[in-house]
Coordinates of C-alpha atoms in Angstrom, one line a residue:
X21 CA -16.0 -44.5 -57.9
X22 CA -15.3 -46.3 -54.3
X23 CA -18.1 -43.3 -52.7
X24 CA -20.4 -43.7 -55.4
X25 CA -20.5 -47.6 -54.9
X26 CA -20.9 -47.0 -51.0
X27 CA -23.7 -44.9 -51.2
X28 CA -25.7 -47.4 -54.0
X29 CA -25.0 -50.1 -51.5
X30 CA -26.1 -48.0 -48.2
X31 CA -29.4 -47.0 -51.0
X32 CA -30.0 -50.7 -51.8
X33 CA -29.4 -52.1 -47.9
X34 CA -31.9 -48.8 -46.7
X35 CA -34.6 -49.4 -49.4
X36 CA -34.8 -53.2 -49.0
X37 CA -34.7 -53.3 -45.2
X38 CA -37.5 -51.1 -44.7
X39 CA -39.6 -52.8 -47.9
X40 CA -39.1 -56.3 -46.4
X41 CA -40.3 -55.4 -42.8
X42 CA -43.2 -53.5 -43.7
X43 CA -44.0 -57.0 -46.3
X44 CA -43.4 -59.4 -43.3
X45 CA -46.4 -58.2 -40.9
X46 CA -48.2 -59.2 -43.7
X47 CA -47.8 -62.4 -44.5
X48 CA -46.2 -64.3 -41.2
X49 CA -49.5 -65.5 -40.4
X50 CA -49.3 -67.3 -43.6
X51 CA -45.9 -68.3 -42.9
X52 CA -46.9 -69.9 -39.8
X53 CA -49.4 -71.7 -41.5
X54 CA -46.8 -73.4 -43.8
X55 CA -44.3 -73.9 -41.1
X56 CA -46.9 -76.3 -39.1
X57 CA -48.1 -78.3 -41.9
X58 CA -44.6 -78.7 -43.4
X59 CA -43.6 -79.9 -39.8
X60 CA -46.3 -82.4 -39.3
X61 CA -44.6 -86.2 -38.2
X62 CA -44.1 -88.5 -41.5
X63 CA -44.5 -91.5 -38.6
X64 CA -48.1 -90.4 -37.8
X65 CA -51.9 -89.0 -39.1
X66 CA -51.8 -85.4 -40.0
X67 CA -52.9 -83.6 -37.2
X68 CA -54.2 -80.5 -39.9
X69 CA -56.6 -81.2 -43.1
X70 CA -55.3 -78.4 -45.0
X71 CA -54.1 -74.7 -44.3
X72 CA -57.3 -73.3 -43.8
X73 CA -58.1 -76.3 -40.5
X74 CA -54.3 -75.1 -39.3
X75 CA -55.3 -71.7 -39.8
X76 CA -58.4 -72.3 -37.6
X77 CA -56.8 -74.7 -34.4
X78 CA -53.8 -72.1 -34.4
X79 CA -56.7 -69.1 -33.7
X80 CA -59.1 -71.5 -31.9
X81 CA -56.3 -72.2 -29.2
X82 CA -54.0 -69.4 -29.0
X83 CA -55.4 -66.4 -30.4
X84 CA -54.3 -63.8 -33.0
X85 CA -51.1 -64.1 -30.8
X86 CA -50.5 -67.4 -31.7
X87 CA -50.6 -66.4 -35.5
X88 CA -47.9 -63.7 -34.8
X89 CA -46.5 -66.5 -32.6
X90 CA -41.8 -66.0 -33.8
X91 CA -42.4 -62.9 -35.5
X92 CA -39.2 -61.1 -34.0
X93 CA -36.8 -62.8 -35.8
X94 CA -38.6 -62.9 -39.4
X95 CA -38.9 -59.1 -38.8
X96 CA -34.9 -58.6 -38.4
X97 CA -34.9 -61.4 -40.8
X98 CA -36.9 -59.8 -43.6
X99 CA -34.6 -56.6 -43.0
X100 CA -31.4 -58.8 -43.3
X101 CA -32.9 -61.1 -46.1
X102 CA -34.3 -58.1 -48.5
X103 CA -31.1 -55.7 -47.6
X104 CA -28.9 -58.6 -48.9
X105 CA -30.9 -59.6 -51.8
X106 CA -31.1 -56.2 -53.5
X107 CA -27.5 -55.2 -52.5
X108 CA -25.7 -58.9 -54.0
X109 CA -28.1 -58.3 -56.5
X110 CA -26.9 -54.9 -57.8
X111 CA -23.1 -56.4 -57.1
X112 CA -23.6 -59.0 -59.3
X113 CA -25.0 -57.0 -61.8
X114 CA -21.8 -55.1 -61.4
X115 CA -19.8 -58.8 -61.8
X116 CA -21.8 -59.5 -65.0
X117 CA -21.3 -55.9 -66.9
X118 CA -17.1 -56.3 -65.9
X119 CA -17.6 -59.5 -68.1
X120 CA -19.4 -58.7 -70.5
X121 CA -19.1 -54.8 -70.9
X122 CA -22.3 -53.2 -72.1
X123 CA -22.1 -51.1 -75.7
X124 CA -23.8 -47.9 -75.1
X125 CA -22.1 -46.4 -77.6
X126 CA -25.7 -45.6 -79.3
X127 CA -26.8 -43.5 -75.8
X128 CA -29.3 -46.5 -74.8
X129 CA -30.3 -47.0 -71.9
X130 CA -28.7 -50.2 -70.1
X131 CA -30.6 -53.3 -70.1
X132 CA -29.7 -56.8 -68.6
X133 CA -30.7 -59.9 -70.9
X134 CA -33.4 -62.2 -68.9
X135 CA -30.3 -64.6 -68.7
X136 CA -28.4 -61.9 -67.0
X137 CA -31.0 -61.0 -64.7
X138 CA -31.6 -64.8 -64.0
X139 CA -28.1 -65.5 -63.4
X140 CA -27.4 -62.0 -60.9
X141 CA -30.7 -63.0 -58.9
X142 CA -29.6 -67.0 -58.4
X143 CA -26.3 -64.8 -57.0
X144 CA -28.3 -62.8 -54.8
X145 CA -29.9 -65.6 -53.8
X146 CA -27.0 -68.0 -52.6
X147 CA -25.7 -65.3 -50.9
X148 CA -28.5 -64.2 -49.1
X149 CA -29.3 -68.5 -48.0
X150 CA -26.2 -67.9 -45.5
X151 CA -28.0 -64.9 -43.7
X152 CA -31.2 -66.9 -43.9
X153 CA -30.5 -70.0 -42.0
X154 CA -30.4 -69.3 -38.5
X155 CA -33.4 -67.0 -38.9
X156 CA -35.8 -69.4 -40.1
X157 CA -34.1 -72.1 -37.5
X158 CA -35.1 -70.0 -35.2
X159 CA -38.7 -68.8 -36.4
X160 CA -39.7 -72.5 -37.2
X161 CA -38.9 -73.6 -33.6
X162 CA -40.6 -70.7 -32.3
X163 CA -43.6 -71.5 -34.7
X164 CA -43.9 -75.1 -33.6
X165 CA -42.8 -75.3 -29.8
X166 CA -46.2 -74.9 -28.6
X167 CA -47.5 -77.6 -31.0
X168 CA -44.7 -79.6 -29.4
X169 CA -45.7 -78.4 -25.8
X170 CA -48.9 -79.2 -26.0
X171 CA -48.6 -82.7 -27.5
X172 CA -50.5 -81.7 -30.5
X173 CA -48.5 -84.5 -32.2
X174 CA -47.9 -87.1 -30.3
X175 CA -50.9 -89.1 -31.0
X176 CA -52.1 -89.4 -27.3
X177 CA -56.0 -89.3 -26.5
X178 CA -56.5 -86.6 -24.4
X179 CA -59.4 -84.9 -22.1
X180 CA -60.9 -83.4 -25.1
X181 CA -62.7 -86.0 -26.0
X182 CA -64.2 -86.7 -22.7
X183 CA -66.4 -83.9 -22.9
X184 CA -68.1 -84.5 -26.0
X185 CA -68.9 -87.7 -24.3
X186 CA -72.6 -88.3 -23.2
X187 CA -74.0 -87.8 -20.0
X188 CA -73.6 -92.1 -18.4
X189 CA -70.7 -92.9 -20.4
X190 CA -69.1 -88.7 -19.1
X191 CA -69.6 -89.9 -15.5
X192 CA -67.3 -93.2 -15.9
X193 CA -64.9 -91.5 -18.0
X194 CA -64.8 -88.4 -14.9
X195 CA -64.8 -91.8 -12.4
X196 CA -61.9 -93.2 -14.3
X197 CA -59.7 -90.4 -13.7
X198 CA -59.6 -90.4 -10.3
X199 CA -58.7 -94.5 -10.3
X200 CA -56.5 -94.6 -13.3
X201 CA -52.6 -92.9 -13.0
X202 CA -52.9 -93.1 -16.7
X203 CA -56.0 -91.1 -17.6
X204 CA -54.9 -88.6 -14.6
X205 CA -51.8 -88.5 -16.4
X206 CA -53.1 -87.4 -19.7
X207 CA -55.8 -85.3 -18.5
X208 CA -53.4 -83.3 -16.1
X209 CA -50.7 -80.6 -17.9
X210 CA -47.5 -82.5 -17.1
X211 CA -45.7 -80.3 -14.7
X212 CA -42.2 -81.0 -16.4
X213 CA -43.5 -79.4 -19.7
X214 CA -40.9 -77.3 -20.7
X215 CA -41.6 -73.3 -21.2
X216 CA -41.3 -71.8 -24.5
X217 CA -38.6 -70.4 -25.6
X218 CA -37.8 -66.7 -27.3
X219 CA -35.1 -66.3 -30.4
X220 CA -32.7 -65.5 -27.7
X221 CA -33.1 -68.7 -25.5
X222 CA -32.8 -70.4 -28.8
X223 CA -30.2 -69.8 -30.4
X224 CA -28.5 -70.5 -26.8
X225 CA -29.5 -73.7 -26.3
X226 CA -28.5 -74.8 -30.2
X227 CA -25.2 -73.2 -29.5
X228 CA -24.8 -74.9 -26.4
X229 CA -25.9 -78.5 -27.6
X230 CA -24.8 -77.8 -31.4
X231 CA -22.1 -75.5 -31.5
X232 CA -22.0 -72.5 -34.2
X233 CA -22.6 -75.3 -37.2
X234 CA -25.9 -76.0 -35.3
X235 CA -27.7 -73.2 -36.5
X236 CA -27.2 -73.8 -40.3
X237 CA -29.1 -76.5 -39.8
X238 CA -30.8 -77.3 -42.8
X239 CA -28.6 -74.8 -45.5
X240 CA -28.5 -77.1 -47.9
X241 CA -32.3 -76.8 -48.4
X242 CA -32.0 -72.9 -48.2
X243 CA -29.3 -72.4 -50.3
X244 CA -31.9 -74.6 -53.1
X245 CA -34.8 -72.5 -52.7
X246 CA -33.2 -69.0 -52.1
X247 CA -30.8 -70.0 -55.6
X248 CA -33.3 -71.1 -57.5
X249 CA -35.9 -68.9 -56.2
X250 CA -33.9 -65.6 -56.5
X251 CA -33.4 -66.3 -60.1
X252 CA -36.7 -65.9 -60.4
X253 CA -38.4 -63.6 -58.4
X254 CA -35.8 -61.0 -60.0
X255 CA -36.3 -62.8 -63.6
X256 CA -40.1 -62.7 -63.2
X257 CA -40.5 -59.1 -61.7
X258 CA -37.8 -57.6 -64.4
X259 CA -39.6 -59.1 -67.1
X260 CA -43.3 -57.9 -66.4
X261 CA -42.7 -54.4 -65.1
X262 CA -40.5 -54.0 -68.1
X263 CA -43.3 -54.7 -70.2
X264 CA -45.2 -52.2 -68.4
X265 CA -42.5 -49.3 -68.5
X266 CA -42.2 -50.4 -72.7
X267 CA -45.6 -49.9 -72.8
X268 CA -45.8 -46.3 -70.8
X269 CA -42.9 -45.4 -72.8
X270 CA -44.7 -45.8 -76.1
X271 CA -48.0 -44.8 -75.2
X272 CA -46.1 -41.2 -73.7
X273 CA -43.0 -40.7 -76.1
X274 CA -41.1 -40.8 -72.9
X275 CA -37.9 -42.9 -73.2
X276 CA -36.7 -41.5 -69.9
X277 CA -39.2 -42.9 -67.7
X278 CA -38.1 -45.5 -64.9
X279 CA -39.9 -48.3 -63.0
X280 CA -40.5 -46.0 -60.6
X281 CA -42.4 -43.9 -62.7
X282 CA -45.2 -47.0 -63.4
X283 CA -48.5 -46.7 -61.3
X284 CA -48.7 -48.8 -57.7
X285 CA -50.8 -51.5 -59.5
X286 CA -48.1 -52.3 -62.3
X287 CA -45.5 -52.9 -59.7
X288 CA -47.8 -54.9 -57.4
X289 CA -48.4 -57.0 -60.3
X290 CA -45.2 -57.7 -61.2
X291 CA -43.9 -58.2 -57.7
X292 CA -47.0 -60.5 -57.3
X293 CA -45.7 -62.4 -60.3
X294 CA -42.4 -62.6 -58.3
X295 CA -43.5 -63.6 -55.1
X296 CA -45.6 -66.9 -56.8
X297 CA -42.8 -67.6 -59.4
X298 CA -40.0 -67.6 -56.1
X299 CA -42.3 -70.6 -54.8
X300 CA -43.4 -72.8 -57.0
X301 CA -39.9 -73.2 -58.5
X302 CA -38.0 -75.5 -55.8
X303 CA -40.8 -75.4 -52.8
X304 CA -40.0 -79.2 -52.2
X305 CA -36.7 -78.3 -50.7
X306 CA -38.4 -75.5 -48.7
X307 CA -40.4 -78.3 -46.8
X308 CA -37.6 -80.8 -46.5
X309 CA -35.8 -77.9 -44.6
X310 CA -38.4 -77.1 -42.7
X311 CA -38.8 -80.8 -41.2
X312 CA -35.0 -81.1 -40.7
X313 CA -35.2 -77.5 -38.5
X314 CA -38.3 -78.5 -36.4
X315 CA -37.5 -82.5 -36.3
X316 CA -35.9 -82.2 -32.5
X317 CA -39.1 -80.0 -31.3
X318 CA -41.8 -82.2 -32.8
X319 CA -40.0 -85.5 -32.8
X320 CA -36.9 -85.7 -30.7
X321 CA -36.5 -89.1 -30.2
X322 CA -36.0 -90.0 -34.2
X323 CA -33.1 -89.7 -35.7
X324 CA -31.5 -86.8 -37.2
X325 CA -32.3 -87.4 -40.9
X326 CA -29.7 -85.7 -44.0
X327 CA -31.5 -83.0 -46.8
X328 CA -31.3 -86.4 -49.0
X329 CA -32.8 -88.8 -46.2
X330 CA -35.6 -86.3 -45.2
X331 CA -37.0 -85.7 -48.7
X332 CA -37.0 -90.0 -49.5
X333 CA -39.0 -89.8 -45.9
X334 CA -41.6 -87.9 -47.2
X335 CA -41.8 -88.4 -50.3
X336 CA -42.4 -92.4 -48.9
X337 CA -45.2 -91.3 -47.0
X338 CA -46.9 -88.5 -48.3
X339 CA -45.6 -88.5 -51.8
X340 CA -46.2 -85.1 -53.7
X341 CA -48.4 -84.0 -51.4
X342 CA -46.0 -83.9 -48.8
X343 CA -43.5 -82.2 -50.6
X344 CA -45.7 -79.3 -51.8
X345 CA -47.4 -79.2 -48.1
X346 CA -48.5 -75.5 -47.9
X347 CA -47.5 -74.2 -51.2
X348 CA -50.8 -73.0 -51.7
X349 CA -50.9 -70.7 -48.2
X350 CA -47.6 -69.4 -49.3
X351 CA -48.3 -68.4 -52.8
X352 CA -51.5 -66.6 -51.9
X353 CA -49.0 -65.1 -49.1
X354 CA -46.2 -64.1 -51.2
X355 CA -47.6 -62.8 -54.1
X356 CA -49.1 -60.0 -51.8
X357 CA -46.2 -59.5 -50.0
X358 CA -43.7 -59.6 -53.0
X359 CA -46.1 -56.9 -54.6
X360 CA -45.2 -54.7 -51.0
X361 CA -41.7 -55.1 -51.2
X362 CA -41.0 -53.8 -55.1
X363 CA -44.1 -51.2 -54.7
X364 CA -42.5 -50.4 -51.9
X365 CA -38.7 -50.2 -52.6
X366 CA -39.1 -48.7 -56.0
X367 CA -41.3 -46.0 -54.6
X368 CA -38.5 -45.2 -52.1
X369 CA -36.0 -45.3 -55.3
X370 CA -38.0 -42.6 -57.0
X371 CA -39.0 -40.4 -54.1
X372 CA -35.7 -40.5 -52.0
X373 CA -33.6 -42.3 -54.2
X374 CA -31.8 -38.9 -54.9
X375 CA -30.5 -38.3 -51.3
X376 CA -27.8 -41.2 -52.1
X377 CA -26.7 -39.7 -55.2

């Protein structure tokens, strides 16, 4: 019993890991896009119009590097995050049939209520917040350090508009910089900028300033959204590709097939319907969290503001809007990316899924 567990649990950490990397490359563009306009100052003008202007100053100034900009640590966080999800998962499935033992005593097949399933992913989910923390601490810093390096949101005029200037009105702007330590000021890169920083420098410096507590910063927020969110991405994806395999079971007499045996396009679109249903259900405290983790890059000088205390803040000055910043990027993001990771993992159940047996 104890080796048949340990190989399930080595099946579901091996499936997941590899699903959730492959899922990541995908969408961190997208996730960066959400990051910056969840992170935008409360105190001060947006400095983005929407995802699709974010999209287009993050490419305009630093590339296609800049859209990959913290993708280390999502990658060995997606491996972590999806390893632990489907594992806890699977455990608490285990907790819920100890409880409430299944009656097979007709030969059927066993199948969790959506109650069940809801309850076992808001498990998973909890669970898996912990192991989330300090990887999205990190990746949101990483994602916003050159927006703080650059003074994207500080609100200072800069040399930019200078040279949309015309051509008298250019000449005694130029003239001004060389008799004004103000404008030189601005124009010049401060020298004392400091240089960004990788995961590793990172999680130094918050363990140095913070101590270990320092990089759950904003748990409470995570523990919301992955809770509420597990419950139902596993809720939603159970319940369409079940419809799918009932379906494929009638249509073929087949009452042995699995959800592995359902075309690429049925699981994609019941992992799609995961991914979206995962993000609309608490997103608020998603964006709450993500202002608390990237508050000292983008405004270090404020003070440091509770889960509670950051969501009145921008609910007070951006109302709904603010709270829902970037859920549309990350829906169109993780409904793709959802549809990856169960095509994915439940094609590796059904192809190699006998080598753990």
């Amino acid at each position: 019993m104890a080796e048949e567990q340990g190989q399930t649990a080595l099946r579901e950490v091996t499936f997941g890991s590899m699903a959730g990397m492959v899922a990541k490359l995908f969408e961190h563009p997208f996730d960066l896009v959400k990051v910056r306009l969840q992170s935008q100052p409360t105190d001060r003008p947006a400095t983005f119009a929407g995802p699709l202007d974010c999209f287009k100053q993050t490419y305009g100034k630093e590339g296609w590097r800049g859209l990959y900009r913290g993708i280390s640590a999502p990658i060995v966080g997606a491996a972590m995050e999806n390893a632990t999800l489907f594992l806890v998962y699977e455990k608490c499935q285990r907790a819920i049939l100890y409880f409430s033992p299944f009656d097979n005593s007709l030969g059927k097949k066993q199948e969790f209520s959506t109650p069940q399933l809801a309850l076992a992913g808001a498990g998973a989910g909890a669970v898996t917040s912990f192991v989330l923390t300090p990887v999205e601490l990190v990746k949101c810093r990483m994602q916003v350090q050159m927006l703080a390096r650059e003074g994207a949101f500080a609100g200072l005029p800069t040399a930019e508009p200078i040279a949309n200037l015309g051509t008298g009105a250019m000449t005694t702007a130029k003239r001004s910089l060389h008799t004004s330590p103000v404008l030189r000021q601005l124009h010049t890169p401060s020298p004392t900028l400091p240089p960004l920083q990788g995961p590793f420098e990172i999680i130094t410096t918050t363990l140095r300033s913070q101590g270990i507590r320092g990089l759950w910063l904003g748990q409470l927020g995570t523990l919301f959204r992955e809770t509420g969110g597990g419950s139902a991405w596993f809720t939603a994806y159970e319940v369409v590709s079940r419809s799918f395999l009932a379906r494929a079971q009638a249509q073929t007499g087949d009452t042995t097939l699995t959800k592995s045996d359902l075309k690429t396009w049925q699981l994609m679109l019941s992992g799609a319907a995961a991914g979206v249903s995962y993000n609309v259900i608490l997103f608020p405290a998603d964006s709450i969290k993500s202002a608390i983790q990237t508050q000292a890059e983008l405004d270090p000088h404020a003070p440091r503001l509770s889960f509670a205390g950051m969501g009145k803040k921008i609910w007070s000055t951006r109302g709904i809007k603010g709270l829902y910043a970037g859920c549309g990027v990350t829906c169109l993001r993780s409904g793709p990316s959802s549809a990856m990771i169960f095509a994915l993992y439940e094609t590796l159940q059904g192809k190699f899924g006998y080598l753990f047996d």
